[in-house]
PDB file of C-alpha atoms in Angstrom:
ATOM      1  CA  MET A 249     107.093 133.372  42.786  1.00  0.00           C
ATOM      2  CA  PRO A 250     105.985 134.006  46.477  1.00  0.00           C
ATOM      3  CA  ARG A 251     102.533 135.612  46.553  1.00  0.00           C
ATOM      4  CA  ARG A 252     102.344 139.301  47.096  1.00  0.00           C
ATOM      5  CA  ILE A 253     100.728 140.723  49.805  1.00  0.00           C
ATOM      6  CA  VAL A 254      98.453 143.812  50.070  1.00  0.00           C
ATOM      7  CA  TRP A 255      98.406 145.545  53.681  1.00  0.00           C
ATOM      8  CA  THR A 256      95.738 147.137  55.229  1.00  0.00           C
ATOM      9  CA  ASP A 257      95.490 149.803  57.568  1.00  0.00           C
ATOM     10  CA  GLY A 258      94.307 147.885  59.685  1.00  0.00           C
ATOM     11  CA  GLN A 259      97.551 145.164  59.874  1.00  0.00           C
ATOM     12  CA  ASP A 260      99.384 148.117  59.945  1.00  0.00           C
ATOM     13  CA  THR A 261      97.478 149.506  62.248  1.00  0.00           C
ATOM     14  CA  GLN A 262      98.073 146.229  64.438  1.00  0.00           C
ATOM     15  CA  ILE A 263     101.563 146.185  64.097  1.00  0.00           C
ATOM     16  CA  ARG A 264     102.295 149.763  65.179  1.00  0.00           C
ATOM     17  CA  ARG A 265     100.495 148.545  68.738  1.00  0.00           C
ATOM     18  CA  LEU A 266     101.203 145.167  69.047  1.00  0.00           C
ATOM     19  CA  ARG A 267     104.812 146.034  69.026  1.00  0.00           C
ATOM     20  CA  THR A 268     103.848 149.069  71.509  1.00  0.00           C
ATOM     21  CA  GLU A 269     102.356 146.778  74.012  1.00  0.00           C
ATOM     22  CA  GLY A 270     105.998 145.693  74.012  1.00  0.00           C
ATOM     23  CA  ALA A 271     104.944 142.030  71.362  1.00  0.00           C
ATOM     24  CA  SER A 272     107.898 140.407  69.788  1.00  0.00           C
ATOM     25  CA  TRP A 273     107.907 139.515  66.034  1.00  0.00           C
ATOM     26  CA  ASP A 274     106.980 135.794  66.810  1.00  0.00           C
ATOM     27  CA  VAL A 275     104.240 136.836  68.447  1.00  0.00           C
ATOM     28  CA  ILE A 276     102.975 139.660  65.999  1.00  0.00           C
ATOM     29  CA  ALA A 277     103.382 136.858  62.776  1.00  0.00           C
ATOM     30  CA  LEU A 278     101.552 134.877  64.987  1.00  0.00           C
ATOM     31  CA  ALA A 279      97.994 137.402  65.586  1.00  0.00           C
ATOM     32  CA  LEU A 280      98.491 138.894  61.352  1.00  0.00           C
ATOM     33  CA  GLY A 281      98.791 134.280  60.132  1.00  0.00           C
ATOM     34  CA  LEU A 282     101.726 135.506  58.352  1.00  0.00           C
ATOM     35  CA  ALA A 283     105.775 134.691  58.618  1.00  0.00           C
ATOM     36  CA  ARG A 284     107.734 136.052  60.920  1.00  0.00           C
ATOM     37  CA  TRP A 285     110.451 137.751  58.623  1.00  0.00           C
ATOM     38  CA  THR A 286     107.388 139.339  56.389  1.00  0.00           C
ATOM     39  CA  VAL A 287     105.820 141.150  59.480  1.00  0.00           C
ATOM     40  CA  ILE A 288     109.015 142.522  60.632  1.00  0.00           C
ATOM     41  CA  GLU A 289     109.534 143.389  57.242  1.00  0.00           C
ATOM     42  CA  ARG A 290     106.415 145.386  57.541  1.00  0.00           C
ATOM     43  CA  GLY A 291     107.555 146.910  60.173  1.00  0.00           C
ATOM     44  CA  ARG A 292     110.322 148.573  59.274  1.00  0.00           C
ATOM     45  CA  ALA A 293     108.831 149.893  55.726  1.00  0.00           C
ATOM     46  CA  ILE A 294     106.083 151.599  58.346  1.00  0.00           C
ATOM     47  CA  GLY A 295     108.922 152.975  60.836  1.00  0.00           C
ATOM     48  CA  VAL A 296     108.342 150.300  63.484  1.00  0.00           C
ATOM     49  CA  GLU A 297     111.628 149.208  64.649  1.00  0.00           C
ATOM     50  CA  ARG A 298     111.394 148.267  68.516  1.00  0.00           C
ATOM     51  CA  PRO A 299     108.928 148.376  71.566  1.00  0.00           C
ATOM     52  CA  PRO A 300     109.849 151.335  73.764  1.00  0.00           C
ATOM     53  CA  ALA A 301     112.271 151.266  76.729  1.00  0.00           C
ATOM     54  CA  ASN A 302     108.972 151.232  79.175  1.00  0.00           C
ATOM     55  CA  ALA A 303     107.000 148.669  77.602  1.00  0.00           C
ATOM     56  CA  VAL A 304     105.456 146.016  79.801  1.00  0.00           C
ATOM     57  CA  VAL A 305     107.627 143.137  79.209  1.00  0.00           C
ATOM     58  CA  LYS A 306     106.497 139.886  80.989  1.00  0.00           C
ATOM     59  CA  PRO A 307     108.399 137.736  83.420  1.00  0.00           C
ATOM     60  CA  ASP A 308     110.462 135.199  82.367  1.00  0.00           C
ATOM     61  CA  GLU A 309     108.175 131.532  83.819  1.00  0.00           C
ATOM     62  CA  SER A 310     110.494 128.847  82.577  1.00  0.00           C
ATOM     63  CA  GLY A 311     112.160 128.382  86.108  1.00  0.00           C
ATOM     64  CA  ARG A 312     108.434 127.902  87.641  1.00  0.00           C
ATOM     65  CA  ALA A 313     107.468 124.823  89.133  1.00  0.00           C
ATOM     66  CA  PRO A 314     104.248 123.406  86.457  1.00  0.00           C
ATOM     67  CA  LEU A 315     100.645 123.718  88.212  1.00  0.00           C
ATOM     68  CA  PRO A 316      99.041 120.697  89.059  1.00  0.00           C
ATOM     69  CA  ALA A 317      96.243 118.736  86.963  1.00  0.00           C
ATOM     70  CA  GLY A 318      93.339 121.214  87.103  1.00  0.00           C
ATOM     71  CA  HIS A 319      95.206 124.723  88.038  1.00  0.00           C
ATOM     72  CA  ALA A 320      92.355 126.963  87.265  1.00  0.00           C
ATOM     73  CA  ASP A 321      95.151 128.820  84.733  1.00  0.00           C
ATOM     74  CA  SER A 322      95.567 125.996  82.636  1.00  0.00           C
ATOM     75  CA  TRP A 323      91.817 124.542  83.110  1.00  0.00           C
ATOM     76  CA  GLY A 324      90.339 127.524  81.634  1.00  0.00           C
ATOM     77  CA  ALA A 325      92.979 128.044  79.136  1.00  0.00           C
ATOM     78  CA  ILE A 326      92.567 124.358  77.892  1.00  0.00           C
ATOM     79  CA  ASN A 327      88.722 124.505  77.579  1.00  0.00           C
ATOM     80  CA  ARG A 328      88.192 127.655  76.700  1.00  0.00           C
ATOM     81  CA  HIS A 329      85.331 128.135  73.899  1.00  0.00           C
ATOM     82  CA  THR A 330      84.265 124.425  74.361  1.00  0.00           C
ATOM     83  CA  THR A 331      81.627 122.138  76.026  1.00  0.00           C
ATOM     84  CA  LEU A 332      83.822 122.497  78.595  1.00  0.00           C
ATOM     85  CA  ASP A 333      84.001 126.299  79.233  1.00  0.00           C
ATOM     86  CA  GLY A 334      82.968 126.816  82.906  1.00  0.00           C
ATOM     87  CA  VAL A 335      82.614 123.462  84.558  1.00  0.00           C
ATOM     88  CA  PRO A 336      85.320 122.760  87.534  1.00  0.00           C
ATOM     89  CA  PHE A 337      87.988 120.652  86.743  1.00  0.00           C
ATOM     90  CA  GLN A 338      87.383 116.726  88.843  1.00  0.00           C
ATOM     91  CA  LEU A 339      89.770 114.621  89.770  1.00  0.00           C
ATOM     92  CA  PRO A 340      88.849 110.773  88.576  1.00  0.00           C
ATOM     93  CA  GLY A 341      87.255 108.854  90.925  1.00  0.00           C
ATOM     94  CA  ALA A 342      86.119 111.983  93.161  1.00  0.00           C
ATOM     95  CA  ILE A 343      82.826 111.875  93.889  1.00  0.00           C
ATOM     96  CA  ARG A 344      80.446 114.674  93.463  1.00  0.00           C
TER      97      ARG A 344
END
C-alpha cells in the first residue's frame, strides 16, 4: 500500500505559485520530490488546474545548435556549487 502523504500549506502554496508561473506538472513534481500524478491529484484537490493564459512560456529550443565546449551557460550550470564555481573554462593544452 502506498504511503499517505501529509500535505503542508507550504507545499500547496508552492504548487499554486509554480503553476501560476506556468510550470509544468513535471517541473512541480521534481521540485517537490514526488510523482507527477501525485502532484496533479493534489493540484486538482486544491483547485489548481491550468496555468493562466498570460503565463510566460519558455521558448522551445530543441532546434538550436548545441553550445560550444566551455560556453558560459553550460559551464556555469555544470560547475555551480562545486570547487570550480567561478573558474573560467580553459581549453585543454591552452597556456595561461
